[in-house]
mmCIF file of C-alpha atoms in Angstrom:
data_model
loop_
_atom_site.group_PDB
_atom_site.id
_atom_site.type_symbol
_atom_site.label_atom_id
_atom_site.label_comp_id
_atom_site.label_asym_id
_atom_site.label_seq_id
_atom_site.Cartn_x
_atom_site.Cartn_y
_atom_site.Cartn_z
ATOM 1 C CA MET A 1 -50.236 220.175 109.377
ATOM 2 C CA HIS A 2 -52.208 217.045 107.988
ATOM 3 C CA THR A 3 -48.429 214.966 108.839
ATOM 4 C CA LYS A 4 -49.284 215.866 112.402
ATOM 5 C CA ALA A 5 -53.293 214.937 112.306
ATOM 6 C CA ARG A 6 -51.955 211.417 111.253
ATOM 7 C CA THR A 7 -49.413 211.009 113.503
ATOM 8 C CA THR A 8 -51.581 211.593 116.538
ATOM 9 C CA VAL A 9 -54.797 209.467 115.358
ATOM 10 C CA GLY A 10 -52.160 206.730 114.302
ATOM 11 C CA VAL A 11 -50.601 206.864 117.434
ATOM 12 C CA ALA A 12 -54.567 206.425 118.898
ATOM 13 C CA VAL A 13 -55.514 204.107 116.972
ATOM 14 C CA GLY A 14 -51.963 201.279 117.886
ATOM 15 C CA SER A 15 -52.514 202.261 121.779
ATOM 16 C CA MET A 16 -56.143 201.080 121.608
ATOM 17 C CA ALA A 17 -55.233 197.951 119.825
ATOM 18 C CA LEU A 18 -52.926 196.877 122.107
ATOM 19 C CA ILE A 19 -54.722 197.528 125.311
ATOM 20 C CA ALA A 20 -57.609 195.712 124.007
ATOM 21 C CA SER A 21 -54.946 192.760 123.594
ATOM 22 C CA LEU A 22 -53.947 193.488 126.924
ATOM 23 C CA ILE A 23 -57.524 192.986 128.653
ATOM 24 C CA GLY A 24 -58.264 189.933 126.117
ATOM 25 C CA CYS A 25 -61.694 191.555 125.553
ATOM 26 C CA GLY A 26 -63.200 190.847 122.360
ATOM 27 C CA THR A 27 -64.513 187.526 120.811
ATOM 28 C CA ASP A 28 -61.311 186.220 120.236
ATOM 29 C CA ALA A 29 -59.997 185.538 123.534
ATOM 30 C CA PRO A 30 -59.838 182.579 124.556
ATOM 31 C CA PRO A 31 -62.330 180.637 126.819
ATOM 32 C CA ARG A 32 -60.965 179.958 130.534
ATOM 33 C CA SER A 33 -61.001 176.574 131.434
ATOM 34 C CA VAL A 34 -62.383 175.304 135.017
ATOM 35 C CA GLY A 35 -61.167 172.107 134.963
ATOM 36 C CA THR A 36 -60.751 169.135 132.138
ATOM 37 C CA THR A 37 -61.995 166.057 131.264
ATOM 38 C CA THR A 38 -60.650 163.059 129.668
ATOM 39 C CA GLN A 39 -62.281 160.015 128.730
ATOM 40 C CA THR A 40 -60.074 156.807 127.709
ATOM 41 C CA PRO A 41 -61.641 155.359 124.562
ATOM 42 C CA ALA A 42 -63.284 151.833 124.866
ATOM 43 C CA PRO A 43 -60.820 148.973 124.009
ATOM 44 C CA PRO A 44 -62.115 146.382 121.099
ATOM 45 C CA PRO A 45 -64.173 143.416 121.932
ATOM 46 C CA GLY A 46 -61.969 140.737 122.008
ATOM 47 C CA GLY A 47 -62.257 138.144 119.741
ATOM 48 C CA SER A 48 -64.538 134.607 120.691
ATOM 49 C CA GLY A 49 -61.830 132.660 123.725
ATOM 50 C CA SER A 50 -59.526 135.482 123.349
ATOM 51 C CA VAL A 51 -57.566 138.285 124.468
ATOM 52 C CA PRO A 52 -56.298 140.823 123.019
ATOM 53 C CA GLY A 53 -52.175 140.437 123.796
ATOM 54 C CA GLY A 54 -52.830 137.760 125.894
ATOM 55 C CA PRO A 55 -51.320 134.422 126.772
ATOM 56 C CA THR A 56 -51.331 131.657 123.902
ATOM 57 C CA GLY A 57 -53.432 128.563 124.971
ATOM 58 C CA GLY A 58 -52.015 125.125 125.770
ATOM 59 C CA GLY A 59 -51.524 122.544 123.359
ATOM 60 C CA GLY A 60 -54.308 120.122 123.085
ATOM 61 C CA PRO A 61 -53.867 116.477 124.450
ATOM 62 C CA GLU A 62 -52.084 113.905 123.226
ATOM 63 C CA GLY A 63 -53.006 111.271 120.922
ATOM 64 C CA GLY A 64 -54.017 107.804 122.202
ATOM 65 C CA ALA A 65 -50.931 104.950 120.958
ATOM 66 C CA GLY A 66 -52.578 103.003 118.264
ATOM 67 C CA SER A 67 -55.519 104.870 117.325
ATOM 68 C CA ILE A 68 -56.601 108.277 115.481
ATOM 69 C CA PRO A 69 -59.687 109.922 116.327
ATOM 70 C CA GLY A 70 -62.772 109.213 114.584
ATOM 71 C CA GLY A 71 -60.540 106.574 112.242
ATOM 72 C CA PRO A 72 -60.993 102.654 112.815
ATOM 73 C CA THR A 73 -60.496 100.684 115.855
ATOM 74 C CA GLY A 74 -57.238 98.932 116.043
ATOM 75 C CA GLY A 75 -56.577 95.363 115.755
ATOM 76 C CA GLY A 76 -56.149 92.256 118.621
ATOM 77 C CA GLY A 77 -53.452 91.710 120.390
ATOM 78 C CA PRO A 78 -50.648 88.873 119.792
ATOM 79 C CA GLY A 79 -51.760 85.432 119.769
ATOM 80 C CA GLY A 80 -51.937 83.383 123.263
ATOM 81 C CA GLY A 81 -48.786 81.973 124.039
ATOM 82 C CA GLY A 82 -47.495 77.935 123.083
ATOM 83 C CA GLY A 83 -49.773 75.046 124.015
ATOM 84 C CA GLU A 84 -52.423 77.976 125.103
ATOM 85 C CA ILE A 85 -55.196 78.894 123.729
ATOM 86 C CA PRO A 86 -57.174 81.826 125.208
ATOM 87 C CA GLY A 87 -60.754 80.032 125.985
ATOM 88 C CA GLY A 88 -59.620 76.534 124.870
ATOM 89 C CA PRO A 89 -58.262 73.297 126.872
ATOM 90 C CA THR A 90 -54.841 73.520 128.855
ATOM 91 C CA GLY A 91 -51.629 72.287 127.605
ATOM 92 C CA SER A 92 -50.416 69.239 128.536
ATOM 93 C CA GLY A 93 -47.509 68.216 130.467
ATOM 94 C CA GLY A 94 -44.101 69.136 129.125
ATOM 95 C CA PRO A 95 -41.615 65.581 128.403
ATOM 96 C CA GLY A 96 -39.607 64.849 131.212
ATOM 97 C CA GLY A 97 -35.664 65.916 131.960
ATOM 98 C CA GLY A 98 -33.279 63.631 130.609
ATOM 99 C CA SER A 99 -29.948 62.977 133.099
ATOM 100 C CA GLY A 100 -27.830 65.935 133.024
ATOM 101 C CA CYS A 101 -23.932 66.283 134.481
ATOM 102 C CA ILE A 102 -22.866 69.114 136.909
ATOM 103 C CA PRO A 103 -18.783 70.239 135.893
ATOM 104 C CA ASN A 104 -16.434 68.706 139.026
ATOM 105 C CA VAL A 105 -19.777 66.973 140.938
ATOM 106 C CA GLY A 106 -20.687 64.617 137.853
ATOM 107 C CA CYS A 107 -23.915 63.134 136.594
ATOM 108 C CA VAL A 108 -27.601 62.555 138.005
ATOM 109 C CA ASN A 109 -29.852 60.781 136.310
ATOM 110 C CA VAL A 110 -32.970 62.488 136.924
ATOM 111 C CA PRO A 111 -36.037 61.069 136.965
#
């Protein structure tokens, strides 16, 4: 008699638990979601004058010929040609040409 009563009670309790789990009653049931929204986190701020993953900046300008930024001034240009001084007197004329000979023509006296 005791065995039959225990079996009936066990079946009834098991059936109620099964029905409760199918219905989803109780505090363990997950809440129904109507819609989900996702927020994209803001990217970290870039460094001054740079964009992460951006192109590399171009090279700086080439230095001037014969000059060093912040360095000494370049020396003077080359001296004037022979017989001429910048700001000075004009050189005298050269000597007259001598008599020259042209092959197969003859010699000619050039004054």
